[in-house]
mmCIF file of C-alpha atoms in Angstrom:
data_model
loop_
_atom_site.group_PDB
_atom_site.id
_atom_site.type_symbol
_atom_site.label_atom_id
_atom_site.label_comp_id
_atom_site.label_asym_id
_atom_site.label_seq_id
_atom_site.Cartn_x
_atom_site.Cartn_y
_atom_site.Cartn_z
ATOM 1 C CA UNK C 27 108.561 82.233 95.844
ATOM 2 C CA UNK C 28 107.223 84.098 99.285
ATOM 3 C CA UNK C 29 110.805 83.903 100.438
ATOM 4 C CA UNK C 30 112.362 85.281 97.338
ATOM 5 C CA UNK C 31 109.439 87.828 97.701
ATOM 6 C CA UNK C 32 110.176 88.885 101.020
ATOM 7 C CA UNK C 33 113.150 88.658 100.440
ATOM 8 C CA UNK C 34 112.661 91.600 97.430
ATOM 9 C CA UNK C 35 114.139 89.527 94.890
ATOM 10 C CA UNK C 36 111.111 89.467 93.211
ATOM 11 C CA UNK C 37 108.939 92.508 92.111
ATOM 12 C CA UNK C 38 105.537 93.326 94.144
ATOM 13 C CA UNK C 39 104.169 93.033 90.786
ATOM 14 C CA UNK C 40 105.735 89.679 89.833
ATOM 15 C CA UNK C 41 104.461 88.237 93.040
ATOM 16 C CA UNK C 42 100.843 89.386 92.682
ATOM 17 C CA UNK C 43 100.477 87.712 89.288
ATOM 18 C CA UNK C 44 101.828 83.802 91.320
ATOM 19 C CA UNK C 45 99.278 84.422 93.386
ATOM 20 C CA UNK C 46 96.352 85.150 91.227
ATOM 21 C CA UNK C 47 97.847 82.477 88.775
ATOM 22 C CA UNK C 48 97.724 80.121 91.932
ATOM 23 C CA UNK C 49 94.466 80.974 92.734
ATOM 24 C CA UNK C 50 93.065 80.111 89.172
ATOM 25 C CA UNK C 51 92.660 83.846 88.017
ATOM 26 C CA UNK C 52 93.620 84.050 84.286
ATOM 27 C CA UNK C 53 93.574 86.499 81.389
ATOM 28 C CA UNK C 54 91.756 83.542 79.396
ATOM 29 C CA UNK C 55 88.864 83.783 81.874
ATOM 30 C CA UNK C 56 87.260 87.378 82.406
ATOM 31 C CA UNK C 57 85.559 86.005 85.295
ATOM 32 C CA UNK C 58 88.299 84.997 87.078
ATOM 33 C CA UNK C 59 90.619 87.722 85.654
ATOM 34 C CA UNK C 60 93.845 88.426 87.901
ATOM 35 C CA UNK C 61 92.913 91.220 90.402
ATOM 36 C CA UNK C 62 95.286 93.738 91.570
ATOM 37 C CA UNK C 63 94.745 96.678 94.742
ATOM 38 C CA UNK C 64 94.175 100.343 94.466
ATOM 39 C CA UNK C 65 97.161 101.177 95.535
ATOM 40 C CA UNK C 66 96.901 105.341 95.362
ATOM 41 C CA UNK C 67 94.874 107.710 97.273
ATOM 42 C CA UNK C 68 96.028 110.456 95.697
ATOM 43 C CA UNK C 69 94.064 111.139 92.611
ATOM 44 C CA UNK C 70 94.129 115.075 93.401
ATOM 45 C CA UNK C 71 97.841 116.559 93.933
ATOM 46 C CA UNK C 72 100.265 117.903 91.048
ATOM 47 C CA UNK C 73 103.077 115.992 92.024
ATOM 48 C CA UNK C 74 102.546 112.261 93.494
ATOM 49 C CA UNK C 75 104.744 111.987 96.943
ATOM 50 C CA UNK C 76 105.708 108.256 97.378
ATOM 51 C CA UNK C 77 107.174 108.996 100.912
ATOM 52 C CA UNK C 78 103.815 110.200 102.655
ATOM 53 C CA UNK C 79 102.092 107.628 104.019
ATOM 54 C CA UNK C 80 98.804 109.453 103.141
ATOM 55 C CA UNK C 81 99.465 109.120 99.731
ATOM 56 C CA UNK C 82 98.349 105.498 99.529
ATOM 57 C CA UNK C 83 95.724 103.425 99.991
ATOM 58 C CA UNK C 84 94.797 101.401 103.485
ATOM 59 C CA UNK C 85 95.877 97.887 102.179
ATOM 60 C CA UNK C 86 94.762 96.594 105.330
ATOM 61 C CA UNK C 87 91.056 97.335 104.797
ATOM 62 C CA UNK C 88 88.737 95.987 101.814
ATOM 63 C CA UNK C 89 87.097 98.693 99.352
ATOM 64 C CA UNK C 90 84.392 98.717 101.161
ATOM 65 C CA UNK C 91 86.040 99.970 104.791
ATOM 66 C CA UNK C 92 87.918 102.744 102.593
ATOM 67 C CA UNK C 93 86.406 105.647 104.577
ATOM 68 C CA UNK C 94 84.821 104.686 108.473
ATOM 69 C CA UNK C 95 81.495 106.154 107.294
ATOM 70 C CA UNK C 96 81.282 103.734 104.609
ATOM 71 C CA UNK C 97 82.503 100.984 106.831
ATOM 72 C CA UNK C 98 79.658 101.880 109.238
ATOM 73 C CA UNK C 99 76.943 101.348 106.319
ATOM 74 C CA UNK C 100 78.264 98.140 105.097
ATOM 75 C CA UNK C 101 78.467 96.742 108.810
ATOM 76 C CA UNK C 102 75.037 97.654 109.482
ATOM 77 C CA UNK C 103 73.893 96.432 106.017
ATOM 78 C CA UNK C 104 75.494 92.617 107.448
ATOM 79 C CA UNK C 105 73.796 93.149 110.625
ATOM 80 C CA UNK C 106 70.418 93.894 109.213
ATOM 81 C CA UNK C 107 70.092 91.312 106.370
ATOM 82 C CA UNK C 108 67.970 93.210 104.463
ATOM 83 C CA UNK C 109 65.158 91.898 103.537
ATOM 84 C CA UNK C 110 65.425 90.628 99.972
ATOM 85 C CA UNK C 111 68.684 89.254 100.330
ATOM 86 C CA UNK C 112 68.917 85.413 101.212
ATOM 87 C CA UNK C 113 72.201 85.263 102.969
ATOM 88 C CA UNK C 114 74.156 87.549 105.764
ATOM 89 C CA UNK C 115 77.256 89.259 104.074
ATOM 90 C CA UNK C 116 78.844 92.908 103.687
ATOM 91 C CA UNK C 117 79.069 93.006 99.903
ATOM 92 C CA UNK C 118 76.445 91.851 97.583
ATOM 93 C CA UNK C 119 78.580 93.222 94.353
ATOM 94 C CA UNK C 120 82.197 91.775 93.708
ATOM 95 C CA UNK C 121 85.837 93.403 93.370
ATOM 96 C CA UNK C 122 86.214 91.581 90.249
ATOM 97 C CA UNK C 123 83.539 90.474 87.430
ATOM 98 C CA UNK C 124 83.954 90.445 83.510
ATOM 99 C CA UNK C 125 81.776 93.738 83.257
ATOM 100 C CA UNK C 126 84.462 95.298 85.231
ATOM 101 C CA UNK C 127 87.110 93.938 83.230
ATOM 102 C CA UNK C 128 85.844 94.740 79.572
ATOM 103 C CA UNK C 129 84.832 98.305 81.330
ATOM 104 C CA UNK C 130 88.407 99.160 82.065
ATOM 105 C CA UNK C 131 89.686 97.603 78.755
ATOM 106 C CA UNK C 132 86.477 98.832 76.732
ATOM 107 C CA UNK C 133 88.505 101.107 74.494
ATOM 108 C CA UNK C 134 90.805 98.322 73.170
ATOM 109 C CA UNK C 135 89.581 95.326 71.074
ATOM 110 C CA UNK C 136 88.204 92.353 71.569
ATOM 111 C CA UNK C 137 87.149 94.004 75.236
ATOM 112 C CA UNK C 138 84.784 96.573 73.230
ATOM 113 C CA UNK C 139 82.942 93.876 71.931
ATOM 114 C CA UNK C 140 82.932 91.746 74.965
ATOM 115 C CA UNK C 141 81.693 94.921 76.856
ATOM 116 C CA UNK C 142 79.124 96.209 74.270
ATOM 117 C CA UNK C 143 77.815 92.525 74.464
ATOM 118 C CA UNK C 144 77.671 91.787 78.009
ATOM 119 C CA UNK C 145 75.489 95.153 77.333
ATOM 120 C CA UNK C 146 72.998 93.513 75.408
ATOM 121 C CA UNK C 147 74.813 94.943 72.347
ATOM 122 C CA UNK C 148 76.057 98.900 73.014
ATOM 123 C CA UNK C 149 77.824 100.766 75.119
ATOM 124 C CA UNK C 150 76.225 101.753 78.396
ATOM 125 C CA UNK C 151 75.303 105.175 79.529
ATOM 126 C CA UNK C 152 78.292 107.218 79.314
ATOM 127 C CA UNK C 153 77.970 108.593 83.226
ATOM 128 C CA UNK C 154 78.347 104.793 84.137
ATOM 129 C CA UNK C 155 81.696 104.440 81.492
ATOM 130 C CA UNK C 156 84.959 104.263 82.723
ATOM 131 C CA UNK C 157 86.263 107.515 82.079
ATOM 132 C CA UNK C 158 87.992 109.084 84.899
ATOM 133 C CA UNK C 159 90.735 107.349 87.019
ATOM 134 C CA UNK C 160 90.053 109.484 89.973
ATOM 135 C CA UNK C 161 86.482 109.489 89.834
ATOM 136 C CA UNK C 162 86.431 105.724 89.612
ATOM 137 C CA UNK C 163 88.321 105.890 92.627
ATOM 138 C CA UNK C 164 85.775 108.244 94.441
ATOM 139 C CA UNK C 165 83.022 105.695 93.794
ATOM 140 C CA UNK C 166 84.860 102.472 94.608
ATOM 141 C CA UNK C 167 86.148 103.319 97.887
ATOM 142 C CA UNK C 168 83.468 106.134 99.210
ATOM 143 C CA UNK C 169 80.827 107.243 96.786
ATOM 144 C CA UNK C 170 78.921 103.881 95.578
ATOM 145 C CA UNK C 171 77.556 101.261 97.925
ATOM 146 C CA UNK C 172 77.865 99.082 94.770
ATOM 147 C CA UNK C 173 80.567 99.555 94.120
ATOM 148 C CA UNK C 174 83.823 97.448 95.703
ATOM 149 C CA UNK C 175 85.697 96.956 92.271
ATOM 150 C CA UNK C 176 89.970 97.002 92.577
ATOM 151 C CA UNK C 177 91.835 96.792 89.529
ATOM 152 C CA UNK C 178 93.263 94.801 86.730
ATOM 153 C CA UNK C 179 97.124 94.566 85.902
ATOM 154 C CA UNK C 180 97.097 96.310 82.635
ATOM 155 C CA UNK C 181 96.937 99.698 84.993
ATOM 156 C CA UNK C 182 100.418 98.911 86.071
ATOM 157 C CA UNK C 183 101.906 98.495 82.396
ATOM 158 C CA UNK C 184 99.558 99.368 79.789
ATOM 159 C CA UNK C 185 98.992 102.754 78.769
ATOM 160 C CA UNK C 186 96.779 102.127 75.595
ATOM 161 C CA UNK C 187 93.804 100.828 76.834
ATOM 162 C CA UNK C 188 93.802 104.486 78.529
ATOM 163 C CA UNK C 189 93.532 106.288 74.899
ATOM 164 C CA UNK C 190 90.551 105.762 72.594
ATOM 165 C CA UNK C 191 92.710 105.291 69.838
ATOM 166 C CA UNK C 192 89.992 103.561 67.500
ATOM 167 C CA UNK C 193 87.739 106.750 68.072
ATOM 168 C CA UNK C 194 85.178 104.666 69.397
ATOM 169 C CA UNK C 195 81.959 106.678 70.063
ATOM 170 C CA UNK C 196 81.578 106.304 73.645
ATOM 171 C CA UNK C 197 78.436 109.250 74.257
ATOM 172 C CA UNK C 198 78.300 112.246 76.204
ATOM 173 C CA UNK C 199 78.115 112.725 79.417
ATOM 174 C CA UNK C 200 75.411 114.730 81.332
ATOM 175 C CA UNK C 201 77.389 117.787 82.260
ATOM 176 C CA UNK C 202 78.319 117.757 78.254
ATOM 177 C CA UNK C 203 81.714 115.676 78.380
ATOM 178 C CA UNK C 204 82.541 113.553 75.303
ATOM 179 C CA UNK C 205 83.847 110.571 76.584
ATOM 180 C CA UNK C 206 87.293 109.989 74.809
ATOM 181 C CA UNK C 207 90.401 108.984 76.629
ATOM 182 C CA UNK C 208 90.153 108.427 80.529
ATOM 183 C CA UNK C 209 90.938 111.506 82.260
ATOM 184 C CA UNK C 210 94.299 111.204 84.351
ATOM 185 C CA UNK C 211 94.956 112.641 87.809
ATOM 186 C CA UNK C 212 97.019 115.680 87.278
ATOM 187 C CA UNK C 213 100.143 114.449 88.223
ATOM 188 C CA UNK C 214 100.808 112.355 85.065
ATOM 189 C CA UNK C 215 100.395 115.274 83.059
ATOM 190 C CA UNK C 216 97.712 114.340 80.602
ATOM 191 C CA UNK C 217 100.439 111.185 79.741
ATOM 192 C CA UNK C 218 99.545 107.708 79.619
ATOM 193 C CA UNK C 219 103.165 106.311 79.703
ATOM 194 C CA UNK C 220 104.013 108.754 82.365
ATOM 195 C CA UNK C 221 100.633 107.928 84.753
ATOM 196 C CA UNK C 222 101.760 103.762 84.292
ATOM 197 C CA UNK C 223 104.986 104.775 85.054
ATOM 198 C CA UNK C 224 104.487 106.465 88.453
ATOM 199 C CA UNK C 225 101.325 104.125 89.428
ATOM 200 C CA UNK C 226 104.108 100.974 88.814
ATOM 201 C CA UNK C 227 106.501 103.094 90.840
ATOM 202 C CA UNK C 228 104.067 103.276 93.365
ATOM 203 C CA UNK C 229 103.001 99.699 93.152
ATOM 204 C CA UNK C 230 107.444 98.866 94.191
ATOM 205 C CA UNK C 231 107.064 101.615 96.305
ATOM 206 C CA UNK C 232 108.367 101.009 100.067
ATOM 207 C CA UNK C 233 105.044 101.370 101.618
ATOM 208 C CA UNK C 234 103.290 99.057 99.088
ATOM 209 C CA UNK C 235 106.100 96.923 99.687
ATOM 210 C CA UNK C 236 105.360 97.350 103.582
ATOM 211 C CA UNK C 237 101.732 96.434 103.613
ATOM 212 C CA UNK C 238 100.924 94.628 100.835
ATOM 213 C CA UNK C 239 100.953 91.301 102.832
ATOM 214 C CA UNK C 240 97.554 92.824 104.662
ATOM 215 C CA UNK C 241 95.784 92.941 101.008
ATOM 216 C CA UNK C 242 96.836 89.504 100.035
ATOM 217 C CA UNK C 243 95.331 88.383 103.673
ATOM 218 C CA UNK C 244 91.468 89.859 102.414
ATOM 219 C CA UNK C 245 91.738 88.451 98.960
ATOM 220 C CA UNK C 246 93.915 85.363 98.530
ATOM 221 C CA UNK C 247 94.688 84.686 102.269
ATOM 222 C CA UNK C 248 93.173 84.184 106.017
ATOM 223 C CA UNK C 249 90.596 86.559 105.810
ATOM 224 C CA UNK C 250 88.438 85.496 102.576
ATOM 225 C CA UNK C 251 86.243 83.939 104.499
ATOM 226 C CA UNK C 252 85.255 83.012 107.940
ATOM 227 C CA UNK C 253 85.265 84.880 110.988
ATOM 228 C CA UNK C 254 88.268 86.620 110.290
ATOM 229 C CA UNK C 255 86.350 87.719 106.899
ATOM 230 C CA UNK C 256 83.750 89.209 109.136
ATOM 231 C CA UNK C 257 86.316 91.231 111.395
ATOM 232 C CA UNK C 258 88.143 92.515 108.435
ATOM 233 C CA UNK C 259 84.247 93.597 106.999
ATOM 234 C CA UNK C 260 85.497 91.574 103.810
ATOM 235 C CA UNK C 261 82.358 89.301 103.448
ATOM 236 C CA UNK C 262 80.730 88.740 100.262
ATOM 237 C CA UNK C 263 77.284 87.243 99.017
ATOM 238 C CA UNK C 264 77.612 83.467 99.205
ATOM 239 C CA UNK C 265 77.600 82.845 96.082
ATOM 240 C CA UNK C 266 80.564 84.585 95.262
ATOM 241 C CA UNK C 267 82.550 81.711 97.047
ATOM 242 C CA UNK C 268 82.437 79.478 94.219
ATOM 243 C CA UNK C 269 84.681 76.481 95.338
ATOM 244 C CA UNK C 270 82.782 76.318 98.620
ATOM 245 C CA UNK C 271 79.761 75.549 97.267
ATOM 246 C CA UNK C 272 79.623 71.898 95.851
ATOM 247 C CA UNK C 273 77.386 72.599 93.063
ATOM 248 C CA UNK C 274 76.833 69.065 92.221
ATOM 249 C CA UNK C 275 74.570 68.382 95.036
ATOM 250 C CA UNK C 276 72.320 71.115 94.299
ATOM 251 C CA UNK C 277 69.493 68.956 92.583
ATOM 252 C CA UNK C 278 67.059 71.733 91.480
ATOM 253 C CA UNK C 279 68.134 72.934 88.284
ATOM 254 C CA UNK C 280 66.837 76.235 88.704
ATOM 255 C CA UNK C 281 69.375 77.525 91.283
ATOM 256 C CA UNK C 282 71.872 75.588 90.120
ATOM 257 C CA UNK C 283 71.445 78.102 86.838
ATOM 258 C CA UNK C 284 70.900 80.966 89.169
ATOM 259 C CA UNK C 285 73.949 80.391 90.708
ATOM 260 C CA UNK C 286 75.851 79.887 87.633
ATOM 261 C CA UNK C 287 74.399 82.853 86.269
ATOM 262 C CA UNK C 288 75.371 85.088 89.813
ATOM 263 C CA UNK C 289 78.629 83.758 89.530
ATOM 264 C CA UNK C 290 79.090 84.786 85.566
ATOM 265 C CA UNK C 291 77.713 88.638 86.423
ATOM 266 C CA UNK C 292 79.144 89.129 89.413
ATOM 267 C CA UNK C 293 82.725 87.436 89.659
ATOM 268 C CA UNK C 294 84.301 84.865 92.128
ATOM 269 C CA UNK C 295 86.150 84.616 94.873
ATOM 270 C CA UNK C 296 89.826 83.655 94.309
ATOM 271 C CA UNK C 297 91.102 80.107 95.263
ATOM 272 C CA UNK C 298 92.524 80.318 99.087
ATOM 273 C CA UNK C 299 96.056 80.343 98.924
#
């Protein structure tokens, strides 16, 4: 399939979804839900230019290493090992949980419910909803130190989980915003079907095309783990890495249910591929 891949037979999309179904990720399992890049940068211009190079985003580099500033913290934060965390890694959050799922998917059904009860049975506060495509953006690759999140598939061919089409009451934001349907960058118009056209257009886009090899490397590839993890700034809290830890042999019961329970909040690593 790599060959076929390479050799474009096969979409950029098509290939992404072997690999996460390789890897274990399914839609049946929201903590192991397939993952898919930020692929824009652009969030800000009228019309989107898919023959600048600035236009996208560094495939090469995790979330996290986005902006060098942001790098810098994250490296430091590894070097340091704060204090109350048990084990040396860059990332103590995840690129992919089920909160994150049923966040992007909270205005469709059964992901309202799966959100609103992962809540402890409402919505959360409606700063913290998904509600903006570019300011999700902002905080997962600059603003946030917590946040690392990519995204699902459904932004590449789904435009009704960007509407609130069941009117759900989602609450007000701070500044007075009602939170309704997720606010598009401007160059989709205010159009669903137009912002999952362009974003899939980008996805089979030359440069995508070009460089998407380097994302696969951090998530399903070379540098998940190890010391090429730790070059690429791509580590994550050790319990993220399910299938290296043989949970079998852990005998006290207690972190064997911690564990579990990290693992449920917080997401997994993909299989190796």
């Amino acid at each position: 399939v790599s060959f076929r891949w390479q050799k474009r037979e096969i979409s950029n999309f098509d290939y992404l979804m072997y690999l996460n179904t390789l890897a274990g990720r399914s839609y049946n399992d929201y903590m192991q839900y397939p993952v898919f890049p930020w692929v824009l940068a652009d969030y800000h211009s009228q019309t989107l230019n898919l023959s600048n190079p600035h236009t996208f985003r560094d495939l090469s580099k995790p979330m996290g290493a986005q902006t060098t500033e942001r790098k810098q913290k994250f490296i430091q934060r590894y070097n340091e090992v704060e204090k109350n965390l048990s084990a040396q890694c860059h990332y103590c959050t995840h690129y992919s949980s089920a909160i994150i799922v049923a966040s992007y998917l909270v205005r469709l059904e059964p992901f309202t419910q799966t959100f609103c009860s992962l809540q402890g049975g409402s919505f959360d506060v409606a700063d913290r909803m998904f509600h903006s495509v570019k300011s999700t953006w902002e905080s997962a690759s600059r603003d946030n130190m917590s946040d690392v999140r990519e995204l699902i598939p459904e932004f590449f061919y789904l435009p009704e989980f960007l509407t609130n089409a069941n009117h759900f009451e989602l609450g007000c934001m701070q500044d007075g915003t009602v939170l309704g349907d997720v606010q598009l960058p401007p160059w989709a118009d205010g159009d669903p079907h137009k912002f999952i056209l362009l974003h899939r257009q980008a996805l089979e886009s030359d440069y995508v095309s070009a460089h998407l090899h380097r994302w696969i490397d951090l998530i399903f590839g070379h540098k998940q783990h190890g010391s090429a993890a730790v070059e690429a700034v791509n580590t994550y809290h050790p319990y993220f890495y399910g299938d290296k830890m043989d949970l079998n042999n852990i005998k006290d019961p207690l972190i064997k249910s911690t564990i579990l329970g990290f693992i449920s909040n917080f997401g997994q690593i993909p299989k190796q591929v």
